Coordinates of N, CA, C and O and ligand atoms in Angstrom, one line a residue:
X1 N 0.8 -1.2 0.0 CA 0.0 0.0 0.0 C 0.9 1.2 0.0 O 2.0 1.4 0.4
X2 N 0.1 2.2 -0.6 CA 1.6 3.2 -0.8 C 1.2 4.6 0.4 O 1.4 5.8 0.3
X3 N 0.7 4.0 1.3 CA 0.8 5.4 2.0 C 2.4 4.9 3.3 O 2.6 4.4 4.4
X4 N 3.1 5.4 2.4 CA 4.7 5.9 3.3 C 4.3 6.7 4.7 O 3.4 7.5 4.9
X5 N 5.4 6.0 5.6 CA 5.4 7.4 7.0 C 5.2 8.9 6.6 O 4.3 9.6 6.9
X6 N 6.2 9.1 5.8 CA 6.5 10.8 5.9 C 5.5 11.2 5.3 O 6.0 12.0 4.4
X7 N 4.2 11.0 5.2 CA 3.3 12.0 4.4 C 2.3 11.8 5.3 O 1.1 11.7 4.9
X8 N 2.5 11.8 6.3 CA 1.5 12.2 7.9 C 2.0 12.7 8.7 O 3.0 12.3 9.3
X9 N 1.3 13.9 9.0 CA 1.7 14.6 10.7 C 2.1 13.5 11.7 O 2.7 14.0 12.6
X10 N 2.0 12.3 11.8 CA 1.9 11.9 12.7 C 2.9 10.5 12.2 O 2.1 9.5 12.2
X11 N 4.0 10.2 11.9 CA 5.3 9.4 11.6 C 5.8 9.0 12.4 O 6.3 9.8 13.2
X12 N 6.1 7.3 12.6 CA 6.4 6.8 12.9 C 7.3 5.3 12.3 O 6.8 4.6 11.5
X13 N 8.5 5.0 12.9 CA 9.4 3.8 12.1 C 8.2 2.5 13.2 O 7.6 2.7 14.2
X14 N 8.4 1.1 12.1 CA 7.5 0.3 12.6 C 8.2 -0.1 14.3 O 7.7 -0.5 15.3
X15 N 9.3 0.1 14.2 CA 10.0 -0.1 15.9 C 9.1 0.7 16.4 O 8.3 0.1 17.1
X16 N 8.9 1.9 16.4 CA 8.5 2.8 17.5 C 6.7 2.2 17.7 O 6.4 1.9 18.9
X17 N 5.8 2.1 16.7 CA 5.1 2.2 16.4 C 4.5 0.4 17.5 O 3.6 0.3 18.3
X18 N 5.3 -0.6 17.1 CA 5.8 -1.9 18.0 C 5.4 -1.3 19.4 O 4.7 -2.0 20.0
X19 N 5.8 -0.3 19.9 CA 6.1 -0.1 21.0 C 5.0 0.7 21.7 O 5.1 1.0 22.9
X20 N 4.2 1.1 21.2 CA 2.8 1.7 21.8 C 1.5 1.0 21.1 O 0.4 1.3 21.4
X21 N 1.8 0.1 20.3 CA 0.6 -0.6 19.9 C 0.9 -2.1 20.4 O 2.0 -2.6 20.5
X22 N -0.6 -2.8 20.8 CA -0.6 -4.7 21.3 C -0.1 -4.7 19.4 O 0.2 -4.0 18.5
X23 N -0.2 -5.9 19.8 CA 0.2 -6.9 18.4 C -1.3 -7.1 17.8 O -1.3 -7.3 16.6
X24 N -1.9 -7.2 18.3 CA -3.4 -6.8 17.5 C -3.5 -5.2 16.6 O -3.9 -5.1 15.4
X25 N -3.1 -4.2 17.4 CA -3.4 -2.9 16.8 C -2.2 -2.9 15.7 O -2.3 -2.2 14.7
X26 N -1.0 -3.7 15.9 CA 0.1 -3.1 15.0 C -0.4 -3.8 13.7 O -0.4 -3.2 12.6
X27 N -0.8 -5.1 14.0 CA -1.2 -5.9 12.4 C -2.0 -5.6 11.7 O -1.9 -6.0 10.5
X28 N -3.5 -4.5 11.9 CA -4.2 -3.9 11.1 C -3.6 -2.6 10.9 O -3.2 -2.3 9.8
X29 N -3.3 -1.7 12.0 CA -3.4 -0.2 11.7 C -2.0 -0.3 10.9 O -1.9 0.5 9.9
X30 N -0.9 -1.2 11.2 CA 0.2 -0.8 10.3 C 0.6 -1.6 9.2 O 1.5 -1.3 8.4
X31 N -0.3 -2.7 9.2 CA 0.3 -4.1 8.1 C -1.2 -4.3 7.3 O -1.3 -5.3 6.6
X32 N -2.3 -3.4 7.3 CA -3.7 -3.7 6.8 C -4.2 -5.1 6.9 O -4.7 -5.9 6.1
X33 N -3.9 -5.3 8.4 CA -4.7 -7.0 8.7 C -6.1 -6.5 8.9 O -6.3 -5.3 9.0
X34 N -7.1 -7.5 9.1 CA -8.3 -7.3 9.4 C -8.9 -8.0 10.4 O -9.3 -9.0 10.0
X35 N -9.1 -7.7 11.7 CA -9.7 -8.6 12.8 C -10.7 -9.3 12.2 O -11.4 -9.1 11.2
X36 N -10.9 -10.7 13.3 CA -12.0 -11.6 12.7 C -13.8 -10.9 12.8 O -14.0 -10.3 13.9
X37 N -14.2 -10.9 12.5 CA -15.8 -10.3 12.0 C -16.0 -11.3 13.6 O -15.6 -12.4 13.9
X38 N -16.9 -10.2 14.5 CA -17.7 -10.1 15.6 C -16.7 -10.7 16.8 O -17.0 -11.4 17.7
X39 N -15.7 -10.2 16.6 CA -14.8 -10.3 17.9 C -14.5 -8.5 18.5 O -14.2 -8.5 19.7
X40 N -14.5 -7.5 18.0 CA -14.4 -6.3 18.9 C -15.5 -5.9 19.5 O -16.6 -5.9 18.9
X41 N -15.2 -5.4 21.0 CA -16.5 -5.4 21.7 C -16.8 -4.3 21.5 O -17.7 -3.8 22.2
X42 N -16.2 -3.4 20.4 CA -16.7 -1.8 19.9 C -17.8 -2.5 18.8 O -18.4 -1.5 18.3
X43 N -18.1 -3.5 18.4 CA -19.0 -3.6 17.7 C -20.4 -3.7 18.1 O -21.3 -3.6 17.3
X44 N -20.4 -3.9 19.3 CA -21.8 -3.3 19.9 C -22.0 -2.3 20.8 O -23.0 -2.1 21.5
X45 N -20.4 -1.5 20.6 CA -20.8 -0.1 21.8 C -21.7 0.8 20.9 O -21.4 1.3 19.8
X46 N -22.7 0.7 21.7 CA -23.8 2.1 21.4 C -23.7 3.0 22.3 O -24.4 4.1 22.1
X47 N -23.2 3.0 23.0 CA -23.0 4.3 24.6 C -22.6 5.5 23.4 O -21.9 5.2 22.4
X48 N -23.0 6.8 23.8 CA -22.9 8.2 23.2 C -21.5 8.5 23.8 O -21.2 8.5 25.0
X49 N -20.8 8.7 22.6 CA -19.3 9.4 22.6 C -18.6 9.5 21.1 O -19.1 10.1 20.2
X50 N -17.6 9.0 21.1 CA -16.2 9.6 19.9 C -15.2 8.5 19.6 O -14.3 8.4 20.3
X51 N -15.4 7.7 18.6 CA -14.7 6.8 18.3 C -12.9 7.1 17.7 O -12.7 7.4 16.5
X52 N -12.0 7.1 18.6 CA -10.7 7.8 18.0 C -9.7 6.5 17.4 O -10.0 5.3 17.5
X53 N -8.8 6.9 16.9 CA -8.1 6.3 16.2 C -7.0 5.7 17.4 O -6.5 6.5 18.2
X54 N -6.5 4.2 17.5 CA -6.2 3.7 18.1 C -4.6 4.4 18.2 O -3.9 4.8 19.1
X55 N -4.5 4.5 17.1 CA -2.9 5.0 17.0 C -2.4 6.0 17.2 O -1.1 6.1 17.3
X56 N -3.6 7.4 17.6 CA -3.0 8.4 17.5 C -4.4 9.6 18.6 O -4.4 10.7 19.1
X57 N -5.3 8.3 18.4 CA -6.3 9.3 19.4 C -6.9 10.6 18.0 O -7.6 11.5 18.5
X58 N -6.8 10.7 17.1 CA -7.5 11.2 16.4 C -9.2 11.0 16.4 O -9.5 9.9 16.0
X59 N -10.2 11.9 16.7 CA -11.8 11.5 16.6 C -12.0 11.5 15.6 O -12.0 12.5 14.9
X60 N -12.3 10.2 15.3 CA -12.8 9.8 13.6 C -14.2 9.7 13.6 O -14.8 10.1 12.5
X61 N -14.9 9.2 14.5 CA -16.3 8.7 14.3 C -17.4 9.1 15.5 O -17.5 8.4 16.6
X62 N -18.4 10.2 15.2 CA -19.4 10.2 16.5 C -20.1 9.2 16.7 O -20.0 8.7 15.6
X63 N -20.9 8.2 17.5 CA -21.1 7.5 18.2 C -23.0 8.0 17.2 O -23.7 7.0 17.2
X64 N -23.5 8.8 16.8 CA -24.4 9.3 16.4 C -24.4 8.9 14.8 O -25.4 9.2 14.0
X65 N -23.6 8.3 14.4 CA -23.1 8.1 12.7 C -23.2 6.6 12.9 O -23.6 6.1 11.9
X66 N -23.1 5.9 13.6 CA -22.9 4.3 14.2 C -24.0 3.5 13.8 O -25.1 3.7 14.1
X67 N -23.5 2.8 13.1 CA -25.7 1.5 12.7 C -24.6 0.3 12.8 O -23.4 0.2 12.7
X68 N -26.1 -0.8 12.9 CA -25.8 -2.0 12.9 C -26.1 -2.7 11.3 O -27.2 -3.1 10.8
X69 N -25.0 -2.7 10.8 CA -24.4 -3.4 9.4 C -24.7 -4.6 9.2 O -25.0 -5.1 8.2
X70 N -24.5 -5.5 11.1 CA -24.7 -7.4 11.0 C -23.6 -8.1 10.4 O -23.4 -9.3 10.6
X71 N -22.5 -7.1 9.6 CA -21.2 -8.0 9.8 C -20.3 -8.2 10.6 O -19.4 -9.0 10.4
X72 N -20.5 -7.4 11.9 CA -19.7 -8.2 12.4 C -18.4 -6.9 12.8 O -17.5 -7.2 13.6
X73 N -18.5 -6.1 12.5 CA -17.0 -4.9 12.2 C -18.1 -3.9 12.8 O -19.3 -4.1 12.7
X74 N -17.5 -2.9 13.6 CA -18.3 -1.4 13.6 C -18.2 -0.5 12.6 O -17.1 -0.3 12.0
X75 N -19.2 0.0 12.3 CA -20.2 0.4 11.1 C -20.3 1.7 11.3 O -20.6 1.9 12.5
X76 N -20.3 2.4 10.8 CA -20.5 4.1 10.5 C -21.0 4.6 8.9 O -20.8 3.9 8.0
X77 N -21.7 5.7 8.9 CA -22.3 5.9 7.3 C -21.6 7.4 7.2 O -21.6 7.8 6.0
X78 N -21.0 8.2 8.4 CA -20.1 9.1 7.8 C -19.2 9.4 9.2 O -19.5 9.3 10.4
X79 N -18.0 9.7 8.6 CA -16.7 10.2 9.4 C -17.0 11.5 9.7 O -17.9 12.1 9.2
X80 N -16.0 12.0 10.8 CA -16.0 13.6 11.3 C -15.0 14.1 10.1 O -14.4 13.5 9.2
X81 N -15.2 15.8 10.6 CA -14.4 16.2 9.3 C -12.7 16.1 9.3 O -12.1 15.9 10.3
X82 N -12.4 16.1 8.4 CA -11.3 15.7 8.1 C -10.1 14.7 8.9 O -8.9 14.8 9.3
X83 N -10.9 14.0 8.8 CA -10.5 12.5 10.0 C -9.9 11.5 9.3 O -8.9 10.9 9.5
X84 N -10.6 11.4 8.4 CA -10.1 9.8 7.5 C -9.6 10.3 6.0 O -9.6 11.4 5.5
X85 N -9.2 9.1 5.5 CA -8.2 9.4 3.9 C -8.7 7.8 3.4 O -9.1 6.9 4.0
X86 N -8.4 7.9 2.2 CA -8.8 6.8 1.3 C -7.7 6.5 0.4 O -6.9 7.3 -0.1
X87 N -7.8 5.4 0.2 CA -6.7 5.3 -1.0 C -7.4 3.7 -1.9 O -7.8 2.8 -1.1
X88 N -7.6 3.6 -2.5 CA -7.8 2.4 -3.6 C -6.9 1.5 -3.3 O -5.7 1.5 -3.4
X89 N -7.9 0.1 -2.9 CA -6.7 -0.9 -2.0 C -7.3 -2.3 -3.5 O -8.5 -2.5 -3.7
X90 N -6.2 -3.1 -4.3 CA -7.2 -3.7 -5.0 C -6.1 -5.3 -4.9 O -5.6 -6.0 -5.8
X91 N -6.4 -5.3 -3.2 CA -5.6 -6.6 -2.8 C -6.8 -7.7 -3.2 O -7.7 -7.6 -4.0
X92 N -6.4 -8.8 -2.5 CA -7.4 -9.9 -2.7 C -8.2 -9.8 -4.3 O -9.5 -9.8 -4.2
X93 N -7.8 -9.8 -5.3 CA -8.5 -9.7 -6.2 C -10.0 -9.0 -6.1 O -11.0 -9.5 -6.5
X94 N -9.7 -8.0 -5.6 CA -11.4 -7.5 -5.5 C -10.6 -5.4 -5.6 O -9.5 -5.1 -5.5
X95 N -11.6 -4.6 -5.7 CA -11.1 -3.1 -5.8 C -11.8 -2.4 -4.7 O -13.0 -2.1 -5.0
X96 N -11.5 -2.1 -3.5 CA -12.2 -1.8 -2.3 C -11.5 -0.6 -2.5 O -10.3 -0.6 -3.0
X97 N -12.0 0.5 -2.2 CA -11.6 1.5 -1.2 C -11.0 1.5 0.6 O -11.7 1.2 1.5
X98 N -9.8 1.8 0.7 CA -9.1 1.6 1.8 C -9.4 3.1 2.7 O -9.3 4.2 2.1
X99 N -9.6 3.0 3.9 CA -10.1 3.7 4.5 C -8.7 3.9 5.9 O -8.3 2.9 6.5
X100 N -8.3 5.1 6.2 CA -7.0 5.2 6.9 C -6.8 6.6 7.8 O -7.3 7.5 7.1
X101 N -6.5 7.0 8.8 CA -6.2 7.5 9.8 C -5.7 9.3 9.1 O -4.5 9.6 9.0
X102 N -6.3 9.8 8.9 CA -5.6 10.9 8.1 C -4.4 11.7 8.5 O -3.6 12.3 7.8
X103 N -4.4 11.5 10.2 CA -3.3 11.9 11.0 C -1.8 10.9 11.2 O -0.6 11.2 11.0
X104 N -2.3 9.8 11.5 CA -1.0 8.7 11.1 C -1.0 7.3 10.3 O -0.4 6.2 10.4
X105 N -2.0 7.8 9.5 CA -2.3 6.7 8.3 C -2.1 5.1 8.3 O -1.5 4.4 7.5
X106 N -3.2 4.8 10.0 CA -3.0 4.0 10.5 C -4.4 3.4 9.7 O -5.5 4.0 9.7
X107 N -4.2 2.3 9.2 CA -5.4 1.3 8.4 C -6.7 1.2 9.2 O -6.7 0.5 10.2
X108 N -8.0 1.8 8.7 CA -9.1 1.2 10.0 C -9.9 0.3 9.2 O -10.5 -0.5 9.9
X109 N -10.0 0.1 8.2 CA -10.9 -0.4 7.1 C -11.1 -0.3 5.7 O -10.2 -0.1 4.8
X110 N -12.6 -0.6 5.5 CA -12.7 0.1 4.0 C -14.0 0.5 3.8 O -14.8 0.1 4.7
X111 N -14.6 1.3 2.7 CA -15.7 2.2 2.6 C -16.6 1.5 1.5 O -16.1 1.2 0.4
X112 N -17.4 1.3 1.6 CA -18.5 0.6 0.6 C -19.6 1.5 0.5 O -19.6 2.5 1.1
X113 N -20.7 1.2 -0.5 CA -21.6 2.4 -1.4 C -22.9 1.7 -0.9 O -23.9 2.1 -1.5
X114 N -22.9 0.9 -0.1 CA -24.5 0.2 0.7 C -24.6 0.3 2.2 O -24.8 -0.6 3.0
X115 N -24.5 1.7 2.2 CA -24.8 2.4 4.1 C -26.3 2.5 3.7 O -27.0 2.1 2.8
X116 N -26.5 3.6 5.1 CA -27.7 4.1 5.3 C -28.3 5.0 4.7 O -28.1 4.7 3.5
X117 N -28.9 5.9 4.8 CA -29.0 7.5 4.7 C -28.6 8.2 5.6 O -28.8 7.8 6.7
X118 N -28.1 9.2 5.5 CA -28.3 10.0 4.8 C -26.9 9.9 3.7 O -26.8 10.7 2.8
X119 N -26.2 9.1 3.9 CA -25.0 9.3 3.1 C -24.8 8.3 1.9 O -24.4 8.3 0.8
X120 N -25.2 7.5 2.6 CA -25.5 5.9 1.6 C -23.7 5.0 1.6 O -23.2 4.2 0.8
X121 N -23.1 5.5 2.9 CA -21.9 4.9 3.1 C -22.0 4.0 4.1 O -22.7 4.3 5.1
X122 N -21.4 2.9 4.0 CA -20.6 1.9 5.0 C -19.5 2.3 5.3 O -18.6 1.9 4.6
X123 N -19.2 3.1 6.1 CA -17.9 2.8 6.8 C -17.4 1.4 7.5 O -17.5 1.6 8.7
X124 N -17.1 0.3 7.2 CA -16.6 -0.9 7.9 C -15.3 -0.9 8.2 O -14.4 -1.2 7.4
X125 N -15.1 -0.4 9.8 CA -14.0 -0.5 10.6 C -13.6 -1.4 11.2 O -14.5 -1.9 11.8
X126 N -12.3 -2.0 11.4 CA -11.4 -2.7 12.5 C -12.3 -2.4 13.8 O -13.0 -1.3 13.8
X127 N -12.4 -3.1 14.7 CA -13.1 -2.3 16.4 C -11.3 -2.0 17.0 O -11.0 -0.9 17.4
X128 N -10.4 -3.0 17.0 CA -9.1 -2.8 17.1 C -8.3 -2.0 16.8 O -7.3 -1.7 17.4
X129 N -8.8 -1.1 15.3 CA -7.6 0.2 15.5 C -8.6 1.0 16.3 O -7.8 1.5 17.2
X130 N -9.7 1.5 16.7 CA -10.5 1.9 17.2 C -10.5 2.6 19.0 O -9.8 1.8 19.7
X131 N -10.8 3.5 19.5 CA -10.7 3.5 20.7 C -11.8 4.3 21.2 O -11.9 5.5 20.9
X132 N -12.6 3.6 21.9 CA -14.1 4.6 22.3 C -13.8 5.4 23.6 O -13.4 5.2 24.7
X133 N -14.3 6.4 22.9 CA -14.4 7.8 23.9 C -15.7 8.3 24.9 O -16.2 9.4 24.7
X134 N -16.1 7.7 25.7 CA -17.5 7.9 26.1 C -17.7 9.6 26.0 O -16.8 10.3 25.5
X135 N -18.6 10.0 26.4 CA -19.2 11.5 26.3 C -19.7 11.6 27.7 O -20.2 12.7 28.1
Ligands
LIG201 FE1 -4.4 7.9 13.7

């Protein structure tokens, strides 16, 4: 994937990065692994708050944007402003949109065109790069 350290405010070498992330957060947010579908227990937090970015504490997602999708990942139909970044990810033989940390372009997911309304987006997130903020 081509988003390099140095084109984020927020850069780090994978040693450092090792060293403030479990080995769960480092294999999605820094290697685009994907947690297994209905193992994060953010996938049923409904409690009112601020979903931030595991890596950097960036607020990516109000707790007000949140629906139940049924796969399994926490679900959002739109991000806060300028929170997240995209890049065209066309691994696994398939062309997904890759969805990523705009501050240290830590991997949360990918974005699909069968959300809700008002936006008609899926956000399908990692619950692992993820960090809930209650309110
Ligand atoms: Fe981040």
């Amino acid at each position: 994937m081509a988003t390099s350290n140095s084109e984020f405010e927020i850069s780090k070498t994978e040693e450092e990065w090792r060293k403030v992330l479990t080995p769960e957060q480092f294999q999605v947010l820094r290697k685009h692994g994907t947690e297994r579908a209905h193992t994060s227990p953010l996938d049923k937090q409904y409690g009112k708050g601020t979903f931030v970015c595991a890596g950097c504490e960036l607020p990516l997602f109000s707790s007000e944007t949140k629906f139940n999708s049924g796969t399994g990942w926490p679900s959002f139909f739109d991000p806060m402003e300028n929170a997240i970044a995209t890049t065209v990810d066309k691994s696994l033989f398939m062309t997904r949109t890759e969805v990523h940390c705009s501050r240290c372009g830590g991997h949360l997911g990918h974005v699909f065109n069968d959300g809700p309304k008002p936006t008609g987006k899926r956000y399908c997130m990692n619950g692992v790069s993820l960090k809930f903020v209650a309110d």
